Short mmCIF file of N, CA and C and ligand atoms in Angstrom, two decimals:
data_model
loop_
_atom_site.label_atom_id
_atom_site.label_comp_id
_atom_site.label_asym_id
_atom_site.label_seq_id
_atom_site.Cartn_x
_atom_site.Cartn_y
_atom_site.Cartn_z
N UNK A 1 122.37 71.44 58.97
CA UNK A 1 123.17 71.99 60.07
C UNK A 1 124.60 72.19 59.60
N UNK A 2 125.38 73.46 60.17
CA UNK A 2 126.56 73.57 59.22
C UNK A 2 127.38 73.96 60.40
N UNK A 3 127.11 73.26 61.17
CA UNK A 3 127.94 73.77 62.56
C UNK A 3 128.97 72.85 62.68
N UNK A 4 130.24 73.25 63.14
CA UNK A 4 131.30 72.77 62.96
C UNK A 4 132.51 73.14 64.00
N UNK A 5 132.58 72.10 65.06
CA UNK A 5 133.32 72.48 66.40
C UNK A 5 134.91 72.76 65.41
N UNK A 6 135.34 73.74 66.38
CA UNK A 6 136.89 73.70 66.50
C UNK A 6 137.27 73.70 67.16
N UNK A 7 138.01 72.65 68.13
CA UNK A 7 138.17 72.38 69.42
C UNK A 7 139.13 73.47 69.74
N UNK A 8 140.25 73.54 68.78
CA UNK A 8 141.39 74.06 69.40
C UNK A 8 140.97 76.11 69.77
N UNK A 9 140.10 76.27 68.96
CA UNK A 9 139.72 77.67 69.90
C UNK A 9 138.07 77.71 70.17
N UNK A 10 137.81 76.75 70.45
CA UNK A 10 136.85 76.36 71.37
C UNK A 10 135.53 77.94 70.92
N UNK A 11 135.55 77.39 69.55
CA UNK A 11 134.63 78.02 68.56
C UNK A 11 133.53 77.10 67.72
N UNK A 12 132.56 77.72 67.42
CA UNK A 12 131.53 76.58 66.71
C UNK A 12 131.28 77.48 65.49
N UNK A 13 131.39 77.05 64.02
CA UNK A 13 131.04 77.60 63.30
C UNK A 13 129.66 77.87 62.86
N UNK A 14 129.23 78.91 62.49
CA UNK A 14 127.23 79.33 62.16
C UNK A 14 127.34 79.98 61.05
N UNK A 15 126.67 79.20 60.80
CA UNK A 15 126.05 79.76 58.97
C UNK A 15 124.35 80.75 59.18
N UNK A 16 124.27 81.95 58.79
CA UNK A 16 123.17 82.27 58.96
C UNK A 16 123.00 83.58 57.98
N UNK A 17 121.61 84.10 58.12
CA UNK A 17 121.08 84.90 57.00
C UNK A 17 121.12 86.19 57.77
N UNK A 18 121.57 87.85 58.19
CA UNK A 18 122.02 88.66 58.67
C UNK A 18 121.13 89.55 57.73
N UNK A 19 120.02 90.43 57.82
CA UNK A 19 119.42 91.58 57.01
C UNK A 19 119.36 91.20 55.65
N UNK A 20 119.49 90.01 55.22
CA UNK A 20 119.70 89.57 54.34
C UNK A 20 121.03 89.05 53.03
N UNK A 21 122.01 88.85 54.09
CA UNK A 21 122.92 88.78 53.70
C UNK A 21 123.80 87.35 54.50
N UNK A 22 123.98 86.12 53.79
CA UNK A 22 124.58 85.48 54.11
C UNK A 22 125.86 85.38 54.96
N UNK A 23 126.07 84.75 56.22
CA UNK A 23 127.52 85.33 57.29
C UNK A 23 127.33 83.67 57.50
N UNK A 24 128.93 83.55 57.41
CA UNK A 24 129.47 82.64 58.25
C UNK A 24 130.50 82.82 58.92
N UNK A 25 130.71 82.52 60.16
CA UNK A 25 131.48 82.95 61.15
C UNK A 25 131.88 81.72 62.33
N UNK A 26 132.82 81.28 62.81
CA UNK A 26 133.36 81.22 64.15
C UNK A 26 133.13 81.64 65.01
N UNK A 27 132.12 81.11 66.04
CA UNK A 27 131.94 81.82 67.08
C UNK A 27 132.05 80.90 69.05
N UNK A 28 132.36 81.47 69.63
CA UNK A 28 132.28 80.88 70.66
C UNK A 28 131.44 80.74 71.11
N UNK A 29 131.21 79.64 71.80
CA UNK A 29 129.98 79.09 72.04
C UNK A 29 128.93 79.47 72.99
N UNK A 30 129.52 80.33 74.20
CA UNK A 30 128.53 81.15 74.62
C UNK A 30 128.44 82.27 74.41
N UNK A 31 129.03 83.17 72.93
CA UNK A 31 128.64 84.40 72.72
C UNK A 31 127.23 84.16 72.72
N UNK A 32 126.06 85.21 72.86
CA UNK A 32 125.39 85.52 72.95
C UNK A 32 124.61 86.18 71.79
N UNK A 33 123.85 86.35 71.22
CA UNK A 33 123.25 86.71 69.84
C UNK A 33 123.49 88.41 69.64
N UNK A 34 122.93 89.39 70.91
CA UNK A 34 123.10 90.35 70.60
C UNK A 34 125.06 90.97 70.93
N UNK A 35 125.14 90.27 71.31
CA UNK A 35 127.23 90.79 71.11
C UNK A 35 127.28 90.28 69.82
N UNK A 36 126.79 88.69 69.69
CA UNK A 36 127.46 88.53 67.68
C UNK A 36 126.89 89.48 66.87
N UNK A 37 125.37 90.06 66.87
CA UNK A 37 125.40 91.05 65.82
C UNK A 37 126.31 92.33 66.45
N UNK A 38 126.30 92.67 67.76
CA UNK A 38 127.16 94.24 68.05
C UNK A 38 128.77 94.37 67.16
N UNK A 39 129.47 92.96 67.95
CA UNK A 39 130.74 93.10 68.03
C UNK A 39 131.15 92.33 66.61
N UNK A 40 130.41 91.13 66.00
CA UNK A 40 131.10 90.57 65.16
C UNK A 40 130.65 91.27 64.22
N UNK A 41 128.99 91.56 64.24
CA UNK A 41 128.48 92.18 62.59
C UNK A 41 128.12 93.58 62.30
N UNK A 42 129.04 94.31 63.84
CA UNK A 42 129.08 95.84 63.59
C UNK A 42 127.29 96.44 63.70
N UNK A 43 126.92 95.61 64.23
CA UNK A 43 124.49 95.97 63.94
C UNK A 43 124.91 96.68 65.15
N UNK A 44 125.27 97.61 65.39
CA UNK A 44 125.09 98.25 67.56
C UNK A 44 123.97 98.91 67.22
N UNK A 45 122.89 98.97 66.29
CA UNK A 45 121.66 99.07 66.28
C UNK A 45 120.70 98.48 67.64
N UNK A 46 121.23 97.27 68.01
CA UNK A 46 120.86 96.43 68.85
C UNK A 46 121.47 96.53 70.08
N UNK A 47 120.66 97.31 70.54
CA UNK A 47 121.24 97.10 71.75
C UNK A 47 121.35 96.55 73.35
N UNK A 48 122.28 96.76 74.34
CA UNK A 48 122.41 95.82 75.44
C UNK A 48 121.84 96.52 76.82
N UNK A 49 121.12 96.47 77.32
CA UNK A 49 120.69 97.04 78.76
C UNK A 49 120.72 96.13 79.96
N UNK A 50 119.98 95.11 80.63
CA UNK A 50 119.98 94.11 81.45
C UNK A 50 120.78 93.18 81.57
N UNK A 51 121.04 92.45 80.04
CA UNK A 51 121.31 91.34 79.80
C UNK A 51 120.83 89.74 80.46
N UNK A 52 119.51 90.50 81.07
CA UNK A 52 118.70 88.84 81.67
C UNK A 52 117.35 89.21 80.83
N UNK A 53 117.10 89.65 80.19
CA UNK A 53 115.83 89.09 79.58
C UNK A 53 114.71 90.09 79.91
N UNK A 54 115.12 91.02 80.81
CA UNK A 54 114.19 92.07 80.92
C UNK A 54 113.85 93.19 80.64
N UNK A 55 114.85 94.00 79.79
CA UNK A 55 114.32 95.27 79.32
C UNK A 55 114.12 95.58 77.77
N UNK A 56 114.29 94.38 77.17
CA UNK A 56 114.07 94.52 75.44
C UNK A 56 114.69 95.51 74.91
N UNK A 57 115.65 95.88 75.30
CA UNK A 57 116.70 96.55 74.46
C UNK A 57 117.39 95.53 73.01
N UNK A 58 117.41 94.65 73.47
CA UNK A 58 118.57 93.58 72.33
C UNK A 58 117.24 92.68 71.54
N UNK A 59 116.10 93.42 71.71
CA UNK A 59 115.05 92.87 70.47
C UNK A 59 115.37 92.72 69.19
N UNK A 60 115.25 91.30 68.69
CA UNK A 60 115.80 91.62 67.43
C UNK A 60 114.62 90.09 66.88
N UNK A 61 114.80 90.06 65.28
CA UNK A 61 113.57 89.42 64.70
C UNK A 61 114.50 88.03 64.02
N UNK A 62 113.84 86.45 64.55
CA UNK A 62 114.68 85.66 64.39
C UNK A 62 113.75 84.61 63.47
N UNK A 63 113.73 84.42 62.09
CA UNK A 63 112.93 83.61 61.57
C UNK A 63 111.20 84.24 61.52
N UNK A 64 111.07 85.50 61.68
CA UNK A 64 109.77 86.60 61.55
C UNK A 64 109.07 86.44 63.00
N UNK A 65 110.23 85.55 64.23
CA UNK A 65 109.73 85.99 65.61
C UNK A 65 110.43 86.81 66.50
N UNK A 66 110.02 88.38 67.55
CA UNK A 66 110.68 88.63 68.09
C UNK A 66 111.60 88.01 69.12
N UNK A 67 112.57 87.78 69.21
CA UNK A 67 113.53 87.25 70.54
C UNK A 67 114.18 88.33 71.24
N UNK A 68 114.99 88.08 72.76
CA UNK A 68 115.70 88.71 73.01
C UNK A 68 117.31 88.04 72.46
N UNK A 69 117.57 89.32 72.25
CA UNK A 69 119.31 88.91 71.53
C UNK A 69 120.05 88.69 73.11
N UNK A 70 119.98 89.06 73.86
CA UNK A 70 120.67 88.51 75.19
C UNK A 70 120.53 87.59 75.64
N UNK A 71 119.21 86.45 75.51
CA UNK A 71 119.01 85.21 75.86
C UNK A 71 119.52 83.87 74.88
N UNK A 72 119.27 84.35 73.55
CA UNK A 72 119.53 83.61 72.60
C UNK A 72 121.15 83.53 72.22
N UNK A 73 121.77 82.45 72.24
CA UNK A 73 123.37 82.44 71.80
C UNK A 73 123.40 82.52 70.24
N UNK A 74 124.64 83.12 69.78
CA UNK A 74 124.36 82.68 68.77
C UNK A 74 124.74 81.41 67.97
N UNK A 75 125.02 80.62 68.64
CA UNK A 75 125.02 79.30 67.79
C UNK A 75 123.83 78.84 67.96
N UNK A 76 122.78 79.09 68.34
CA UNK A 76 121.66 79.04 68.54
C UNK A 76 120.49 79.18 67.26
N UNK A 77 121.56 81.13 66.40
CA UNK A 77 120.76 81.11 65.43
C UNK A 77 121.75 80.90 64.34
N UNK A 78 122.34 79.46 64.42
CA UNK A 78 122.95 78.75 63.07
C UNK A 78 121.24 78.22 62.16
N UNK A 79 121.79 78.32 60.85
CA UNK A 79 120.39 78.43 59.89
C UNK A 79 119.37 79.54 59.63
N UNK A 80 119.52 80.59 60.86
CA UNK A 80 118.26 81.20 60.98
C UNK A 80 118.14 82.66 59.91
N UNK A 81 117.62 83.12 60.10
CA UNK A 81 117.27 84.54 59.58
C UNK A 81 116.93 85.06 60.24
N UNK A 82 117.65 86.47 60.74
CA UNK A 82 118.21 87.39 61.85
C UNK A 82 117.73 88.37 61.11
N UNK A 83 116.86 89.23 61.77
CA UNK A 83 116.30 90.69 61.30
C UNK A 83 117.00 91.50 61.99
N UNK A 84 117.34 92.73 62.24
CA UNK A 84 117.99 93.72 62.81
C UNK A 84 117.45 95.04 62.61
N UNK A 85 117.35 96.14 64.22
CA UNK A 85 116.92 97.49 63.59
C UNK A 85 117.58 97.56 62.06
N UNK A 86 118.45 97.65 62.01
CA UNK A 86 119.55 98.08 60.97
C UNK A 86 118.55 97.89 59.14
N UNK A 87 118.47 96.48 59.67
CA UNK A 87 118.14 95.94 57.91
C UNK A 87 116.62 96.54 57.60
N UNK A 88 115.78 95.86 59.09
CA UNK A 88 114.33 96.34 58.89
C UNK A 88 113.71 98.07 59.30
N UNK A 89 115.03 98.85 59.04
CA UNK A 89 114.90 100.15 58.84
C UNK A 89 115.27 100.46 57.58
N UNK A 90 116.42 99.50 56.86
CA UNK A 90 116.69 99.48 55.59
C UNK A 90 115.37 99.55 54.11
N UNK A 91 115.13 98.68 54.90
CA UNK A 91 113.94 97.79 53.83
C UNK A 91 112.76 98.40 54.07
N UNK A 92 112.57 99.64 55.03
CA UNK A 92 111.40 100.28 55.17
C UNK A 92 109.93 100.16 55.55
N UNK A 93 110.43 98.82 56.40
CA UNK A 93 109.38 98.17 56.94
C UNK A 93 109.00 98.94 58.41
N UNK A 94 109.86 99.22 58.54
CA UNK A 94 109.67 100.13 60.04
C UNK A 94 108.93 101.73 59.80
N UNK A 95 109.05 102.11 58.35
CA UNK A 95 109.49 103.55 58.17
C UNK A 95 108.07 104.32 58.82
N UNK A 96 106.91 103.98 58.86
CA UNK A 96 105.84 104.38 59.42
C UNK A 96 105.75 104.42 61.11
N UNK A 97 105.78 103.63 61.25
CA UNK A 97 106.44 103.55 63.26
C UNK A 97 107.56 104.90 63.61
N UNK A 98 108.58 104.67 62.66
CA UNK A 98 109.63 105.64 63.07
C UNK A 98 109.16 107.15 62.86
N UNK A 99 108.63 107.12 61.91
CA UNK A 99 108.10 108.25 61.36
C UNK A 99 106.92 109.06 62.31
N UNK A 100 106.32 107.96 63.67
CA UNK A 100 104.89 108.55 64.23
C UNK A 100 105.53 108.42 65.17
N UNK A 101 107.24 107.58 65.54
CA UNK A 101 107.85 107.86 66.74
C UNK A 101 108.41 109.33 67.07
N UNK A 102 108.40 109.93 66.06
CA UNK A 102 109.45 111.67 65.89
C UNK A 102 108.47 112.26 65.35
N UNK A 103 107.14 112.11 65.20
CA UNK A 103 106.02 113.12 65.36
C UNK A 103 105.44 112.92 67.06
N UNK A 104 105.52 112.04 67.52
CA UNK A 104 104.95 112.17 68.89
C UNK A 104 105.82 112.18 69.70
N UNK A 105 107.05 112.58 69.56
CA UNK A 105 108.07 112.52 70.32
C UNK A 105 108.08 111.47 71.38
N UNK A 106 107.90 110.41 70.53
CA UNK A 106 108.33 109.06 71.42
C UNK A 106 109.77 108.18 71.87
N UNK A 107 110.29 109.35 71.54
CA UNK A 107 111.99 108.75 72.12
C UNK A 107 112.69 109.75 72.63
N UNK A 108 113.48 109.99 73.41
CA UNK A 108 114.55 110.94 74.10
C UNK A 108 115.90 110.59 73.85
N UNK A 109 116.55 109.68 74.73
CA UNK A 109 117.93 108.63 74.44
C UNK A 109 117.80 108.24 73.81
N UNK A 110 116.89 107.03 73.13
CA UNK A 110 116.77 106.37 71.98
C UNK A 110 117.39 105.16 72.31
N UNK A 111 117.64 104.75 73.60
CA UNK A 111 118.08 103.37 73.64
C UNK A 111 117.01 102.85 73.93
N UNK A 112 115.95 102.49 74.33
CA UNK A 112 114.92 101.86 73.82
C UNK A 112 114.67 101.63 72.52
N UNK A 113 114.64 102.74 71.88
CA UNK A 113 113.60 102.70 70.90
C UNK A 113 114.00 101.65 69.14
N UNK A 114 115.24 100.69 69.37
CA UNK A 114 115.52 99.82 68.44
C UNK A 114 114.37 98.72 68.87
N UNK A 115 114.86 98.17 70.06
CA UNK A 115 113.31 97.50 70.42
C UNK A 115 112.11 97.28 70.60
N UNK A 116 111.44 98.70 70.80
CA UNK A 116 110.53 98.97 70.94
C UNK A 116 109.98 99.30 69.38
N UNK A 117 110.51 100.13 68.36
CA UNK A 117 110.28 99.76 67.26
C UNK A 117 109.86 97.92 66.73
N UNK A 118 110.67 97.10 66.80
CA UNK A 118 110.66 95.89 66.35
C UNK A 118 109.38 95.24 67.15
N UNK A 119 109.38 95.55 68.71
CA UNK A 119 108.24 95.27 69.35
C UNK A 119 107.11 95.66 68.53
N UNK A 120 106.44 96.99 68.47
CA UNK A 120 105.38 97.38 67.96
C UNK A 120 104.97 96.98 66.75
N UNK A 121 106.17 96.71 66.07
CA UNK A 121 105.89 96.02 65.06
C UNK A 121 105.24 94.71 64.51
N UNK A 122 105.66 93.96 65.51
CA UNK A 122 105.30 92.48 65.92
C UNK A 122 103.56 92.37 66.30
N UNK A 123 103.86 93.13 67.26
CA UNK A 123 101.88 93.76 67.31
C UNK A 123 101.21 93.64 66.48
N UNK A 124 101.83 95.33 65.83
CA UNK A 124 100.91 95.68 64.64
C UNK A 124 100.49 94.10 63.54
N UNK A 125 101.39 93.56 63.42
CA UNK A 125 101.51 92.41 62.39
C UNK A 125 100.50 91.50 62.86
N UNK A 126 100.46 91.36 64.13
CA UNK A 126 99.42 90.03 64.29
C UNK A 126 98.18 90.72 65.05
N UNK A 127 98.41 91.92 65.24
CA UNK A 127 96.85 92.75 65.63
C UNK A 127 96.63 93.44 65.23
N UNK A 128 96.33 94.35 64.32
CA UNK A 128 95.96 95.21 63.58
C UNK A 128 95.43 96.52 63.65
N UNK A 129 94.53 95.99 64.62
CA UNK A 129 93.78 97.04 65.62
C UNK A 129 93.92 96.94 67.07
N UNK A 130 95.02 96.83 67.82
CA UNK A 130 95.05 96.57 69.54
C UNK A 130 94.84 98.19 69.84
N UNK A 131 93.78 97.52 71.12
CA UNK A 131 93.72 98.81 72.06
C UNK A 131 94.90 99.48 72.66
N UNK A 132 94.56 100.47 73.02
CA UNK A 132 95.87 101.15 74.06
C UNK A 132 96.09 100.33 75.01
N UNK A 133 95.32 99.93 75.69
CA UNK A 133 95.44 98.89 76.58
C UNK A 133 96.69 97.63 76.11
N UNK A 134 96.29 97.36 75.25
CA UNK A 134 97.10 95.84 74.55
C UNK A 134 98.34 96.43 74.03
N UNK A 135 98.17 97.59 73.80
CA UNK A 135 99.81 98.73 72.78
C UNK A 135 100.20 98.30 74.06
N UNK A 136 100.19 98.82 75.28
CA UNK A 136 100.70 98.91 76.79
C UNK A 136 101.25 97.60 77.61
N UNK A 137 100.17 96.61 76.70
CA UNK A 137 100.67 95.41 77.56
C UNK A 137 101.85 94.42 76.80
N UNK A 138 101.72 94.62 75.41
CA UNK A 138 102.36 94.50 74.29
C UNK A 138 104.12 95.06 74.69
N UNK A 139 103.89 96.00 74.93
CA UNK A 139 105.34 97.20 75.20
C UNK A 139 105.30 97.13 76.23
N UNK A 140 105.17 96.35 76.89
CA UNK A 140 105.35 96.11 78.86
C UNK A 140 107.04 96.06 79.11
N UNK A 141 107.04 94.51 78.21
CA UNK A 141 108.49 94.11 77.68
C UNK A 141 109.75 95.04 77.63
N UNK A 142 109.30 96.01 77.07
CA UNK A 142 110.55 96.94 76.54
C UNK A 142 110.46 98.18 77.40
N UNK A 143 111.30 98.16 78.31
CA UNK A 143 111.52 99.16 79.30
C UNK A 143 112.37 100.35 78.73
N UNK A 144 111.42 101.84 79.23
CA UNK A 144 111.66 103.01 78.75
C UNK A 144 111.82 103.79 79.66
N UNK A 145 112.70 104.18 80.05
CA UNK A 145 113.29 105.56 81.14
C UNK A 145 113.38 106.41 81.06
N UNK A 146 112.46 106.93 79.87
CA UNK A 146 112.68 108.86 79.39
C UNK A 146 110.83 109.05 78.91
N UNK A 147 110.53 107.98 79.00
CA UNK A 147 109.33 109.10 78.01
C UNK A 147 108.04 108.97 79.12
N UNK A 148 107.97 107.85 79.74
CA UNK A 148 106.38 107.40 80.67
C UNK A 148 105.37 106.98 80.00
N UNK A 149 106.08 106.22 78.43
CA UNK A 149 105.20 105.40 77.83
C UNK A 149 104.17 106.07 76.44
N UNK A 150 103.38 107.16 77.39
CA UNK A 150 102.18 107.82 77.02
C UNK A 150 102.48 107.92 75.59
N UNK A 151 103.72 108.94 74.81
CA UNK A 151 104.01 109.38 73.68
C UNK A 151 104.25 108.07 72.72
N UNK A 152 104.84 106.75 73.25
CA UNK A 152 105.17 105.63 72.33
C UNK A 152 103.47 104.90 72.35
N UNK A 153 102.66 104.79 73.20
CA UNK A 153 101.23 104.33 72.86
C UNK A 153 100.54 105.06 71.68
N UNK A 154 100.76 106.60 71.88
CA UNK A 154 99.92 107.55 70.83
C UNK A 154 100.57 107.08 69.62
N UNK A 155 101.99 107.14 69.51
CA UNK A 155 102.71 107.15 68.20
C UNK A 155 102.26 105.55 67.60
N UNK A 156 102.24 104.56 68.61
CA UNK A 156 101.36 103.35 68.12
C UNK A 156 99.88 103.28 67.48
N UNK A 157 99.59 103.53 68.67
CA UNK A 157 97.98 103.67 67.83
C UNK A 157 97.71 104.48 67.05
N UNK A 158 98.32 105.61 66.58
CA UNK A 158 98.17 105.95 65.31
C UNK A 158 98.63 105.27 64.55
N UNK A 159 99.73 104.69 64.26
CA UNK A 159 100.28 104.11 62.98
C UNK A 159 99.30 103.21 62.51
N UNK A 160 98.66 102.17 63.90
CA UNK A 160 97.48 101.50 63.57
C UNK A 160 96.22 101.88 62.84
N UNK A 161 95.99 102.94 63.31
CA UNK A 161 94.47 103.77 62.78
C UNK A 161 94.97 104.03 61.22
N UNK A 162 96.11 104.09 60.99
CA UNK A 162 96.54 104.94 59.69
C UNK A 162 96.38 103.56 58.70
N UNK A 163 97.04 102.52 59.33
CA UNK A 163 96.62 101.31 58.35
C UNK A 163 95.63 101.06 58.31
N UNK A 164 94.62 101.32 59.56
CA UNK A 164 93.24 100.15 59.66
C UNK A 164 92.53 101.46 57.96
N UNK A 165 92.75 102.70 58.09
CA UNK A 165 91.84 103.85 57.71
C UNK A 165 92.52 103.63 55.98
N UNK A 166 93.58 102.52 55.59
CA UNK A 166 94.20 102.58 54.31
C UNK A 166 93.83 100.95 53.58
N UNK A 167 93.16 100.32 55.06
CA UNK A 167 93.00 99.02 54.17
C UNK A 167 91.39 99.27 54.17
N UNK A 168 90.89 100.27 54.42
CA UNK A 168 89.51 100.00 54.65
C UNK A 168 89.14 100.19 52.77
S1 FES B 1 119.51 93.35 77.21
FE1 FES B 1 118.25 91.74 76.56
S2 FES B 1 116.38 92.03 77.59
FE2 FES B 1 117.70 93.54 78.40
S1 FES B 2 113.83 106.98 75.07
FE1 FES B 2 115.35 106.70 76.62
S2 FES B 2 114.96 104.70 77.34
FE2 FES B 2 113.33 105.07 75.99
#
């Protein structure tokens, strides 16, 4: 643990792993995870809609589990390893999702779609093959106001079919 009060500006220091890149920082104690990556680590990849836990906009990947960045503080993720659209678009782990998101025209605004990327992803990883049904119940979470879903299920279950049809 490398956390370290400073009373006098009523800051807690966090040591943590950022896209892969070591950050230590001062932070106050109820910032919130998705303002520390917006405002301290410049990620506005991540973004803010509700801020109670309900529309998965501020999805972000904490130790290889999705969280919401609005619920989680970040002194919370002192130690951790913080994924971000940002890094896991970097590293090209996303690049197939994104790629069947702008063939099926599964985004409009695109403020969903940092989360909903990282969502589907999470899926794909521990189901391999989910029905439309399960794509749907899966992406319940991440609320979308431009598309009516339909185009981000197709662009899912294909990406799925494309792996199931590459590991066969
Ligand atoms: S901003 Fe976090 S769930 Fe909506
Ligand atoms: S594309 Fe606009 S909210 Fe989903």
């Amino acid at each position: 643990m490398t956390t370290k009060m400073t009373a006098a500006a009523e800051t807690i220091e966090i040591a943590l792993t950022v896209n892969g890149e070591r950050v230590k920082r001062p932070v106050p104690a109820r910032l919130n995870l998705a303002d520390f990556l917006r405002n301290e680590m410049q990620l506005t990849g991540t973004h803010v809609g509700c801020e109670h836990g309900v529309c998965g906009a501020c999805t972000v990947r904490v130790d290889g589990e999705i969280v919401r960045g609005c619920l989680m503080l970040a002194v919370q993720a002192d130690g951790c390893k913080v994924e971000t659209i940002e890094g896991l678009s970097d590293s090209g782990e996303l690049a197939e999702l994104q790629s069947a998101f702008v063939l099926f025209n599964a985004l409009q605004c695109g403020y969903c779609t940092p989360g909903m990327l990282i969502a589907a992803q999470a899926l794909l990883q521990n189901e391999p093959n989910p029905s439309r049904e399960r794509i749907r119940e899966h992406l319940s979470g991440n609320y979308c106001r431009c598309t009516g879903y339909q185009s981000i299920v197709d662009a899912v279950e294909a990406v799925a079919k494309q792996r199931a049809a590459r590991a066969k």
